[in-house]
PDB file of C-alpha atoms in Angstrom:
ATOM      1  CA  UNK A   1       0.000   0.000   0.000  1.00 67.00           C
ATOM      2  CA  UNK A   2       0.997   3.263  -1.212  1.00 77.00           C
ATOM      3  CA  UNK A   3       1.990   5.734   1.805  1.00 88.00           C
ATOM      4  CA  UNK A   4       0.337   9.241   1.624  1.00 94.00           C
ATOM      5  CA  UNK A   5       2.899  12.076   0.113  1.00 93.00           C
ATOM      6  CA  UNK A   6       2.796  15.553   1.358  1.00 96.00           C
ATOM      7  CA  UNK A   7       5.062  18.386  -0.014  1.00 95.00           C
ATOM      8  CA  UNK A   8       5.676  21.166   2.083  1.00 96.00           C
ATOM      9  CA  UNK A   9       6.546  24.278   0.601  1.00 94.00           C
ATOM     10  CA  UNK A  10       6.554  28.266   1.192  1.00 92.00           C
ATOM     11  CA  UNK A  11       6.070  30.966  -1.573  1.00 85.00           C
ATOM     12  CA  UNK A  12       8.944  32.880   0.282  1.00 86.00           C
ATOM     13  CA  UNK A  13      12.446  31.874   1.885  1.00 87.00           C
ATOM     14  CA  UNK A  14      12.654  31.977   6.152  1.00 88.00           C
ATOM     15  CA  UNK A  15       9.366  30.613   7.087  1.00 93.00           C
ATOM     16  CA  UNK A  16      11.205  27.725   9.018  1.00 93.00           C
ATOM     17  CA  UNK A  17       9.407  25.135   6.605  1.00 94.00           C
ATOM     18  CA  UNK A  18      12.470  22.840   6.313  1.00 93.00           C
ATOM     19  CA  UNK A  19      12.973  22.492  10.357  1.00 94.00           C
ATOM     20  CA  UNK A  20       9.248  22.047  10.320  1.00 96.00           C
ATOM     21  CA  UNK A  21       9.256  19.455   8.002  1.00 96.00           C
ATOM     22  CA  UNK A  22      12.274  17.728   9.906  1.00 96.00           C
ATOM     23  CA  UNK A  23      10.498  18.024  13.602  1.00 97.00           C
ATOM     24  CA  UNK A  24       7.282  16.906  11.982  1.00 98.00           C
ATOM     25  CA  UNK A  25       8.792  13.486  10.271  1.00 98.00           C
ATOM     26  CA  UNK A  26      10.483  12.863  13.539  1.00 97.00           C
ATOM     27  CA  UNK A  27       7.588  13.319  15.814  1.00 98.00           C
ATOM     28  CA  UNK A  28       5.198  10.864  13.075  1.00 98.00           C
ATOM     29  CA  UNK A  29       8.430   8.449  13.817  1.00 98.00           C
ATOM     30  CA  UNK A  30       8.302   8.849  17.637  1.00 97.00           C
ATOM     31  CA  UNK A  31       4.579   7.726  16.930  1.00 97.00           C
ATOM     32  CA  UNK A  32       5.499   4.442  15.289  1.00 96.00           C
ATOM     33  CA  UNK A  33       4.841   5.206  11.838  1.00 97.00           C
ATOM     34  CA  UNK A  34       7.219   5.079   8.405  1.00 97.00           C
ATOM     35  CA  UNK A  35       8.444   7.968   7.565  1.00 98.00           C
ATOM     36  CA  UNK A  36      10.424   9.153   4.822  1.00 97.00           C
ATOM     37  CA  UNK A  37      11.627  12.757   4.378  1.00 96.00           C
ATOM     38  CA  UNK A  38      12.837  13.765   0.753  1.00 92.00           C
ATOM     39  CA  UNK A  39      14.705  16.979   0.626  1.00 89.00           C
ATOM     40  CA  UNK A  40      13.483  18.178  -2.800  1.00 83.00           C
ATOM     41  CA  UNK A  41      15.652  21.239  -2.744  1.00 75.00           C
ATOM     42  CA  UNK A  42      18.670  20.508  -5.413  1.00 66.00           C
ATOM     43  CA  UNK A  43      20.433  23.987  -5.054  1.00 65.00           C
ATOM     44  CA  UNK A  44      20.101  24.595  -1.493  1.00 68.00           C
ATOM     45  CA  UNK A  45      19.638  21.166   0.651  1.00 67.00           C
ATOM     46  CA  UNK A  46      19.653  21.738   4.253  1.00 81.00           C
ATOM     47  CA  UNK A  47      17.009  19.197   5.620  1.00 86.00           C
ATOM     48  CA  UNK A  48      20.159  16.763   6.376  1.00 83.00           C
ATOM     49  CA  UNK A  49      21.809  19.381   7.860  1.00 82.00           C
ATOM     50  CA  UNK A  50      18.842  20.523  10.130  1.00 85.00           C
ATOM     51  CA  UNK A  51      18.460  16.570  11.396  1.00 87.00           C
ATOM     52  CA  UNK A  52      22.356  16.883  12.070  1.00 83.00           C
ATOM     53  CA  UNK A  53      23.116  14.319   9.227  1.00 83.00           C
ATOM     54  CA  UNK A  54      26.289  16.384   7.169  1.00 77.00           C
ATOM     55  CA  UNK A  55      28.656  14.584   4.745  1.00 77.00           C
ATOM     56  CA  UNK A  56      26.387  11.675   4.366  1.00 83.00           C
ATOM     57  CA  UNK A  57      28.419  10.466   0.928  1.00 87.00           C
ATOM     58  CA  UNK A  58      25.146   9.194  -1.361  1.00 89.00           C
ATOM     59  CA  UNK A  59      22.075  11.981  -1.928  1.00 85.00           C
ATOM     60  CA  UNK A  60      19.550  12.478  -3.992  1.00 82.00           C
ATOM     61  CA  UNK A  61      21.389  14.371  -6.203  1.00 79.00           C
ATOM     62  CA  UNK A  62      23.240  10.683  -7.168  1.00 84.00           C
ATOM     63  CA  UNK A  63      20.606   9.161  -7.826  1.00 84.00           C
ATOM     64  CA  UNK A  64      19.169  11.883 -10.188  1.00 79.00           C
ATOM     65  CA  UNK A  65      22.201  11.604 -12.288  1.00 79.00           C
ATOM     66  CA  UNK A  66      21.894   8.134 -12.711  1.00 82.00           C
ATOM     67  CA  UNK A  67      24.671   7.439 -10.891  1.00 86.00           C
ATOM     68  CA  UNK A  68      23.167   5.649  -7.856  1.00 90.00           C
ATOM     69  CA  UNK A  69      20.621   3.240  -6.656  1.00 92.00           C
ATOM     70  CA  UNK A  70      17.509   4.842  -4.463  1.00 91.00           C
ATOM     71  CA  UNK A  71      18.052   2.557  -1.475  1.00 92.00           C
ATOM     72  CA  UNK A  72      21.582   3.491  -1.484  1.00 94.00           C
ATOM     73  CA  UNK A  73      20.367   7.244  -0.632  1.00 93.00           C
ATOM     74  CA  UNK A  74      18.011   6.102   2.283  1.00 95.00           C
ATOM     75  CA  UNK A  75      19.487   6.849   5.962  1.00 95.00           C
ATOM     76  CA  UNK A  76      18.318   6.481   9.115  1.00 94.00           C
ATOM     77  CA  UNK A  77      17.942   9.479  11.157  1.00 93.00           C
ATOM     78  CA  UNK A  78      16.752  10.567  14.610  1.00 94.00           C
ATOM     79  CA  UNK A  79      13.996   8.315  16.036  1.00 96.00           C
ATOM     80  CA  UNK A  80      14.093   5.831  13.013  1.00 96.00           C
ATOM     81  CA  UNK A  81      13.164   8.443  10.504  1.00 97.00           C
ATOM     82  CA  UNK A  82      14.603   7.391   6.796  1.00 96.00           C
ATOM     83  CA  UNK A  83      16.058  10.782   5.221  1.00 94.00           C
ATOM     84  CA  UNK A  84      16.523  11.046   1.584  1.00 92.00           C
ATOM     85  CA  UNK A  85      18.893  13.946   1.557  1.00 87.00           C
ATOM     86  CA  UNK A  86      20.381  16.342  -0.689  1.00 78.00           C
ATOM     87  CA  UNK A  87      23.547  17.548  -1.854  1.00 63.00           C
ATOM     88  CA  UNK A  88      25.663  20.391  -1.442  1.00 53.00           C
ATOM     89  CA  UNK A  89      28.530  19.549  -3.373  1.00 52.00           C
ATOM     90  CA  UNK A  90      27.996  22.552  -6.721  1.00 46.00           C
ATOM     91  CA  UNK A  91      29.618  19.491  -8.690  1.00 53.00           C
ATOM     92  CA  UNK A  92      26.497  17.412  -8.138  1.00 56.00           C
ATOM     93  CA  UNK A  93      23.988  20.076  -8.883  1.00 51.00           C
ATOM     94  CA  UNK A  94      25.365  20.306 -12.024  1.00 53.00           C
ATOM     95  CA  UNK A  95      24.823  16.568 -12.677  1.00 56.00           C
ATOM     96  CA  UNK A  96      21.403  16.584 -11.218  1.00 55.00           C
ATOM     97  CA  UNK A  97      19.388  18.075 -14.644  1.00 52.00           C
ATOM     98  CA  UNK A  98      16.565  16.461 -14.770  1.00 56.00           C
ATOM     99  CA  UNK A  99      14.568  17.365 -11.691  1.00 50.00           C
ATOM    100  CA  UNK A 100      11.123  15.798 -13.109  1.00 59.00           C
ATOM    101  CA  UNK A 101      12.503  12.525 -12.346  1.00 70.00           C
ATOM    102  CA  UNK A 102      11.742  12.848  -8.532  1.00 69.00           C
ATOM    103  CA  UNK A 103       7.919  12.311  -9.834  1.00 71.00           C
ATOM    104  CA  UNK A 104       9.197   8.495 -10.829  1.00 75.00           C
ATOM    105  CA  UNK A 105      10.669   8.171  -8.061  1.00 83.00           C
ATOM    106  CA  UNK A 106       8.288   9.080  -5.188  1.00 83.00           C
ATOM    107  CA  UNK A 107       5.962   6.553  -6.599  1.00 83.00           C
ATOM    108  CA  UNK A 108       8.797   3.527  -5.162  1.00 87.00           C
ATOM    109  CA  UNK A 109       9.543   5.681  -2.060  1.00 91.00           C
ATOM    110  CA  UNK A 110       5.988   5.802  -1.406  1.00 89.00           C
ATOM    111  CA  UNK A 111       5.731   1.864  -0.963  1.00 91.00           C
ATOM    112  CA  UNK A 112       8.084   2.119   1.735  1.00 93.00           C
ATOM    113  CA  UNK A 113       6.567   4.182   4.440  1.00 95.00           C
ATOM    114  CA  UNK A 114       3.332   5.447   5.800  1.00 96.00           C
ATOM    115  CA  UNK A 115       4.521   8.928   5.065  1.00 97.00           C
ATOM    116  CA  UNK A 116       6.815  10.392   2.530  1.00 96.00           C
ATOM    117  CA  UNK A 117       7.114  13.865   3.427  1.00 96.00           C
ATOM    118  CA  UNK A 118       8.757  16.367   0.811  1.00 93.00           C
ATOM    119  CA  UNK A 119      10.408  19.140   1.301  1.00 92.00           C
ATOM    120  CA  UNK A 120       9.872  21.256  -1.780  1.00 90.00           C
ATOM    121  CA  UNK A 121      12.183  24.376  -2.712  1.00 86.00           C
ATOM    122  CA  UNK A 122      10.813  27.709  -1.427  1.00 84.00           C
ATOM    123  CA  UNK A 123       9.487  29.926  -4.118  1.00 79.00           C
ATOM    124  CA  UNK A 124       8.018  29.409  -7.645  1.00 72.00           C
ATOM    125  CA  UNK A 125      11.266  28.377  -9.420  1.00 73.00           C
ATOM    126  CA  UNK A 126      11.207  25.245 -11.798  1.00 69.00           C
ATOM    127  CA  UNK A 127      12.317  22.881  -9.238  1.00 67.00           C
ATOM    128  CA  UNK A 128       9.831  24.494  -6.519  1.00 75.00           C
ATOM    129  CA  UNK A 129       6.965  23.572  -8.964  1.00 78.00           C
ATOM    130  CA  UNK A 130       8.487  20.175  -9.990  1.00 76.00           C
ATOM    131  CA  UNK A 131       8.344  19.525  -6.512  1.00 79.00           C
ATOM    132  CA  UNK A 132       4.806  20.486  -6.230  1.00 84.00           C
ATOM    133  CA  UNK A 133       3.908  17.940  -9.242  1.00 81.00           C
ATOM    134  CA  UNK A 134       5.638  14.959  -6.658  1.00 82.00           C
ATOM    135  CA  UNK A 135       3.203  15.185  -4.231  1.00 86.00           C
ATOM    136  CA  UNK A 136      -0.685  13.953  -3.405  1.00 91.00           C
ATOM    137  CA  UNK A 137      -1.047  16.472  -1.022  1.00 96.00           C
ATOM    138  CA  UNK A 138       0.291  20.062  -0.218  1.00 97.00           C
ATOM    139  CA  UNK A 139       0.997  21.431   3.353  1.00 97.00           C
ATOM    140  CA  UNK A 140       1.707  25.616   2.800  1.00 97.00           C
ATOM    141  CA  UNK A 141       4.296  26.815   5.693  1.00 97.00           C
ATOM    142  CA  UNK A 142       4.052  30.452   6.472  1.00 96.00           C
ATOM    143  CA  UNK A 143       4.487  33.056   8.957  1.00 96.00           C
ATOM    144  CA  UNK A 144       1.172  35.194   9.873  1.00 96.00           C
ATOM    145  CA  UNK A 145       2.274  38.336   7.639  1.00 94.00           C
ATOM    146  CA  UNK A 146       0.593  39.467   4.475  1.00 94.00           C
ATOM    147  CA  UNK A 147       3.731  39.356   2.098  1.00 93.00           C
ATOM    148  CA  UNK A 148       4.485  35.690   3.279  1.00 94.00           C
ATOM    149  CA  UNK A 149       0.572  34.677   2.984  1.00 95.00           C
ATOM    150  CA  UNK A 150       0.295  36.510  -0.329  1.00 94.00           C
ATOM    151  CA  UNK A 151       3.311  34.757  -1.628  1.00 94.00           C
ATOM    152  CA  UNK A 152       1.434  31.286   0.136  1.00 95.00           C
ATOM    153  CA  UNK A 153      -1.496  31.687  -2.233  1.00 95.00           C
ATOM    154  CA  UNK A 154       0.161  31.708  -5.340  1.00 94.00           C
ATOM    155  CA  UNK A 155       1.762  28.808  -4.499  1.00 94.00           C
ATOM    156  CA  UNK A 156      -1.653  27.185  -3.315  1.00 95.00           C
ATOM    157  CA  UNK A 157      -2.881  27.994  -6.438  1.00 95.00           C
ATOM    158  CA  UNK A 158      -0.288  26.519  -8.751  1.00 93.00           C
ATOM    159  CA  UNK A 159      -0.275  23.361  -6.870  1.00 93.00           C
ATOM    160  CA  UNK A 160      -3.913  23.084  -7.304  1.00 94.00           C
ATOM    161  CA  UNK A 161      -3.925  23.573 -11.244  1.00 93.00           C
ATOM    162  CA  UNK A 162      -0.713  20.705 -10.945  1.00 90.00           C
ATOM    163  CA  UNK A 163      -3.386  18.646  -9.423  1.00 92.00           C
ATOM    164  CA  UNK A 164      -2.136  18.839  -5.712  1.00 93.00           C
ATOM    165  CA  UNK A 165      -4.742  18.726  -2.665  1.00 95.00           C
ATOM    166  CA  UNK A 166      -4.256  21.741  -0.357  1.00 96.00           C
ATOM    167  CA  UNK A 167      -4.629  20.169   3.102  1.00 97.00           C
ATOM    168  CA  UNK A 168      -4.046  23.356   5.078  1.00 97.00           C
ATOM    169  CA  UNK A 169      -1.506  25.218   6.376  1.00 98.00           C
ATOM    170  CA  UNK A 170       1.063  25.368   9.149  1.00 98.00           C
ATOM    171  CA  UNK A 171       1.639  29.611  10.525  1.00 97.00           C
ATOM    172  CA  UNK A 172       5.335  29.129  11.369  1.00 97.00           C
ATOM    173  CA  UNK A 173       6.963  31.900  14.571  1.00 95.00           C
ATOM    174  CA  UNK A 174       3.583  32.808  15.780  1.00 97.00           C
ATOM    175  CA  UNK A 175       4.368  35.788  18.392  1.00 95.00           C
ATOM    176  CA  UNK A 176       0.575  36.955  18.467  1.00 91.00           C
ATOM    177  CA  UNK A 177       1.540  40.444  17.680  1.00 92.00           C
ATOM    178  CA  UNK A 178      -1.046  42.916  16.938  1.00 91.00           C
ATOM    179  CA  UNK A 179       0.763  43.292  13.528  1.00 92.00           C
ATOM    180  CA  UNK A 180       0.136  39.674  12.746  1.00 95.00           C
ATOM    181  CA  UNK A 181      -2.539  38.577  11.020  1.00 95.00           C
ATOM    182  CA  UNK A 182      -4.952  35.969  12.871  1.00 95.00           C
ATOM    183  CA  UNK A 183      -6.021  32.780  12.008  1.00 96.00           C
ATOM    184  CA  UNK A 184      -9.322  33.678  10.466  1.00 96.00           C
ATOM    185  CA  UNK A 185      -8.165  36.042   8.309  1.00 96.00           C
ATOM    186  CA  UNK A 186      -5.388  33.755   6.740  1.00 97.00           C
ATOM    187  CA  UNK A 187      -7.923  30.935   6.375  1.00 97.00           C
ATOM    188  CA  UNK A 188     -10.267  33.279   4.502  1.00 97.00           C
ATOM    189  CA  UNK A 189      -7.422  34.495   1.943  1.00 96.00           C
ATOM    190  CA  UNK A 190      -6.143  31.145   1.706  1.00 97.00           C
ATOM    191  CA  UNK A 191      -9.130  29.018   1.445  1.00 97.00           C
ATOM    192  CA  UNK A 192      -7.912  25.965   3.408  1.00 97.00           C
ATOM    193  CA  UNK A 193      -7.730  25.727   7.256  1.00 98.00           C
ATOM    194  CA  UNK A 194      -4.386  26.336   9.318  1.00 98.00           C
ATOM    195  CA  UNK A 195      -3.746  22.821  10.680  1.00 98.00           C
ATOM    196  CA  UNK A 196      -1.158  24.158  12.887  1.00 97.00           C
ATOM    197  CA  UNK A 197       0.215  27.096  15.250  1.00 97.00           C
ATOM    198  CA  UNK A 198       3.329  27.284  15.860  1.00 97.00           C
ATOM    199  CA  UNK A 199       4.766  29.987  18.392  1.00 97.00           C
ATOM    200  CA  UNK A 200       8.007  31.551  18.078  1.00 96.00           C
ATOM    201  CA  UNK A 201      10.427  29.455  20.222  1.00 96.00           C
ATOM    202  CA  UNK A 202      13.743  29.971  21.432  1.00 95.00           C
ATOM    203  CA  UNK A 203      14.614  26.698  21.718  1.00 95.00           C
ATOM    204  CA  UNK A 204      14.124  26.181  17.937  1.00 94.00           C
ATOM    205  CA  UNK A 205      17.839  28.104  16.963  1.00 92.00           C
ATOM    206  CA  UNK A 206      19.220  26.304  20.723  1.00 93.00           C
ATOM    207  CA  UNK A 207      17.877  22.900  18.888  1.00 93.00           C
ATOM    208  CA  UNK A 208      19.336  23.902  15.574  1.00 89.00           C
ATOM    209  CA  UNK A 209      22.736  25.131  17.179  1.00 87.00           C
ATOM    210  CA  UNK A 210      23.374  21.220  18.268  1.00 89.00           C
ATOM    211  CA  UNK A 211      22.098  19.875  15.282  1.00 88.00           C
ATOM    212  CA  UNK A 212      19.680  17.570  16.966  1.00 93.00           C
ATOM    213  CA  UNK A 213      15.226  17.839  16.093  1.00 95.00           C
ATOM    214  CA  UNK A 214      13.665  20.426  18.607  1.00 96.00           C
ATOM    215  CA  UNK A 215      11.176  17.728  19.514  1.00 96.00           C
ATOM    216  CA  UNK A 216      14.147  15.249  20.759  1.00 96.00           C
ATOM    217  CA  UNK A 217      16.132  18.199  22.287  1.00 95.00           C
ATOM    218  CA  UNK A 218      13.075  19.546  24.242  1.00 94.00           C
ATOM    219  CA  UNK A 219      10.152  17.654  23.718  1.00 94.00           C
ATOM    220  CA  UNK A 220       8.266  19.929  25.896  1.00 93.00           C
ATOM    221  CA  UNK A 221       8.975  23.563  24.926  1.00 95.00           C
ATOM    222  CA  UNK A 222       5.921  25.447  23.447  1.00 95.00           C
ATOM    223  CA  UNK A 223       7.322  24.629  19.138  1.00 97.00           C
ATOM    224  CA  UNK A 224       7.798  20.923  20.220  1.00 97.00           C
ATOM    225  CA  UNK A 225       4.651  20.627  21.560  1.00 96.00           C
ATOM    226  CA  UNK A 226       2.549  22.272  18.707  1.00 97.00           C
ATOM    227  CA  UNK A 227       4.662  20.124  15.965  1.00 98.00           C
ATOM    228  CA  UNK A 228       3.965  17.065  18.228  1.00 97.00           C
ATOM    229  CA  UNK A 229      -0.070  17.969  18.364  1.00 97.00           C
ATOM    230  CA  UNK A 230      -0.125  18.188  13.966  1.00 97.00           C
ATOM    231  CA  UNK A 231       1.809  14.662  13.792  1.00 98.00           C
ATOM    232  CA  UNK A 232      -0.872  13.145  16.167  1.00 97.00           C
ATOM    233  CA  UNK A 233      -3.377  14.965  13.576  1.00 96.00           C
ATOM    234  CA  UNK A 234      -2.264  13.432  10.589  1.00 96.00           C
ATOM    235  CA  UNK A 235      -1.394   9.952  12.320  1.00 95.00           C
ATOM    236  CA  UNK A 236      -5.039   9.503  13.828  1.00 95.00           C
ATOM    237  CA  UNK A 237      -4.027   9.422  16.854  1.00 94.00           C
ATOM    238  CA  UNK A 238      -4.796  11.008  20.645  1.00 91.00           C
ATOM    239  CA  UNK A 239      -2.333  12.641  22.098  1.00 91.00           C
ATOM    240  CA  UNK A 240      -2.098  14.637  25.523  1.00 86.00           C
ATOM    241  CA  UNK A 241       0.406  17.089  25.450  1.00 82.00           C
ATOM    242  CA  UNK A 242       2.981  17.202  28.755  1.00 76.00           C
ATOM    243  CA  UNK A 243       2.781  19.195  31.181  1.00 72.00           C
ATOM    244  CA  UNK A 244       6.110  22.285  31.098  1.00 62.00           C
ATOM    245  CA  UNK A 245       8.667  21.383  33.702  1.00 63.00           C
ATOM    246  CA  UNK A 246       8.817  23.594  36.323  1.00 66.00           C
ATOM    247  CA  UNK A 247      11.983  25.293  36.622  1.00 65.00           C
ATOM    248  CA  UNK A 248      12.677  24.027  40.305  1.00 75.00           C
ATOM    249  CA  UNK A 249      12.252  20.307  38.911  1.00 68.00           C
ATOM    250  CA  UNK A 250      14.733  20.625  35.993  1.00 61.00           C
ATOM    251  CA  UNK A 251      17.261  21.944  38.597  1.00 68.00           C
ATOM    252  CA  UNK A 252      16.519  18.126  40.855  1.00 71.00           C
ATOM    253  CA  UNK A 253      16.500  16.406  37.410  1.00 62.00           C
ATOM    254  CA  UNK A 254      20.056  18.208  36.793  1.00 62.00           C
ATOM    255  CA  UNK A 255      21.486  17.329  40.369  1.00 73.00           C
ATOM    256  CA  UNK A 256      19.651  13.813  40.840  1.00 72.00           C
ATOM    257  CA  UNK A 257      18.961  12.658  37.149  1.00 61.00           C
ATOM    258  CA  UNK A 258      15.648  12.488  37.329  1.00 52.00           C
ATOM    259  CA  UNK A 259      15.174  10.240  40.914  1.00 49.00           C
ATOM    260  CA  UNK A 260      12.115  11.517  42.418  1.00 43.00           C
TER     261      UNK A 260
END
């Protein structure tokens, strides 16, 4: 059975959408499903790099030359996650011309995982709406600010003339700021329903600075907990968020690991 395939993508650079994308596979791993992340950018592949998975030697990029096998791209990351990663290396870019071929390809990755989650280039380029053609389903990533939602609906709009289903989308560094513009409003420009909240979160760059997926690093700061609510979501699944450690018991977890 073919696993559902969701591309992620942004009409505008900085929303966070490739962290999101990585915290998100990881947390649908921590719930016991398949997951397979395929970083979709082939100029400017970072999702490896986010999941603190550098100068892994086989990407994505090989394959699309024709110069490797598919499973010999597939890694395991944090939490059991499979990553199909990109490349860096300007050598392989050049190699990698014919971008379309990710659409043959997602149809094998998708019989090996309950999710096969795509993280598509930001903006409209070629290879941002190639990556739109690749997947079933489209997840926008934003931030709640009229030049980042107005870029968000052309891309929603593409993707549905390419034949992609909007689910929703995610609003990415939520500070609730009077400048911001709220949930209702976005849906109503937008057309689909925001699936997620995210709130802007410190620990995100702390997370990022060690290389390791917020959700692992601190499973219960505010991000974590929102990106762990949307996997539950889209796994079917219940899921009671933790309650936020006090800061008197992380200082008896730090001096007594964690002994009540």
């Amino acid at each position: 059975m073919e696993g559902r395939s969701i591309v992620f993508a942004s009409g505008k650079g900085g929303t966070g959408k490739t962290t999101t994308v990585a915290n998100l596979g990881v947390a649908l791993a921590q719930f016991g499903k398949e997951v397979i992340l395929l970083d979709a950018d082939i100029t400017m592949a970072n999702l490896s790099l986010v999941l603190g998975m550098e100068d892994i030697p086989i990407t994505l990029h090989d394959v699309l030359a024709g110069e490797a096998d598919l499973k010999d791209a597939i890694y395991e990351g944090p939490a059991g996650v499979k990553v199909i990663p990109g490349g860096l290396s300007l050598e392989k870019i050049k190699k990698a011309k014919k971008p379309e071929r990710l659409r043959q390809l997602i149809r094998e990755i998708g019989q090996m995982a309950d999710f096969v989650l795509i993280d598509a280039p930001a903006g409209l380029e070629m290879t941002s709406v190639t990556a739109l053609l690749i997947g079933k389903e489209l997840i926008i990533v934003t931030n709640p600010e009229i030049s980042a939602i107005t870029d968000s609906l052309k891309t929603k709009l593409i993707a549905e003339k390419l034949g992609t289903l909007p689910l929703g989308a995610i609003l990415n560094r939520v500070t609730n700021e009077k400048t911001e513009l709220t949930q209702e409003e976005i849906e109503a420009i937008l057309e689909v329903p925001v699936l997620a909240m995210i709130p802007e979160d410190p620990e995100v760059k702390r997370a990022s600075a060690y290389g390791v997926p917020l959700v692992i690093k601190n499973p219960t700061s505010p991000a974590a907990i929102a990106i762990k609510q949307l996997a539950a979501k889209l796994a079917g699944i219940k899921w009671q968020a933790p309650e936020p450690e006090s800061p008197i018991k992380r200082v008896f977890k730090a001096l007594f690991g964690g002994k009540k």
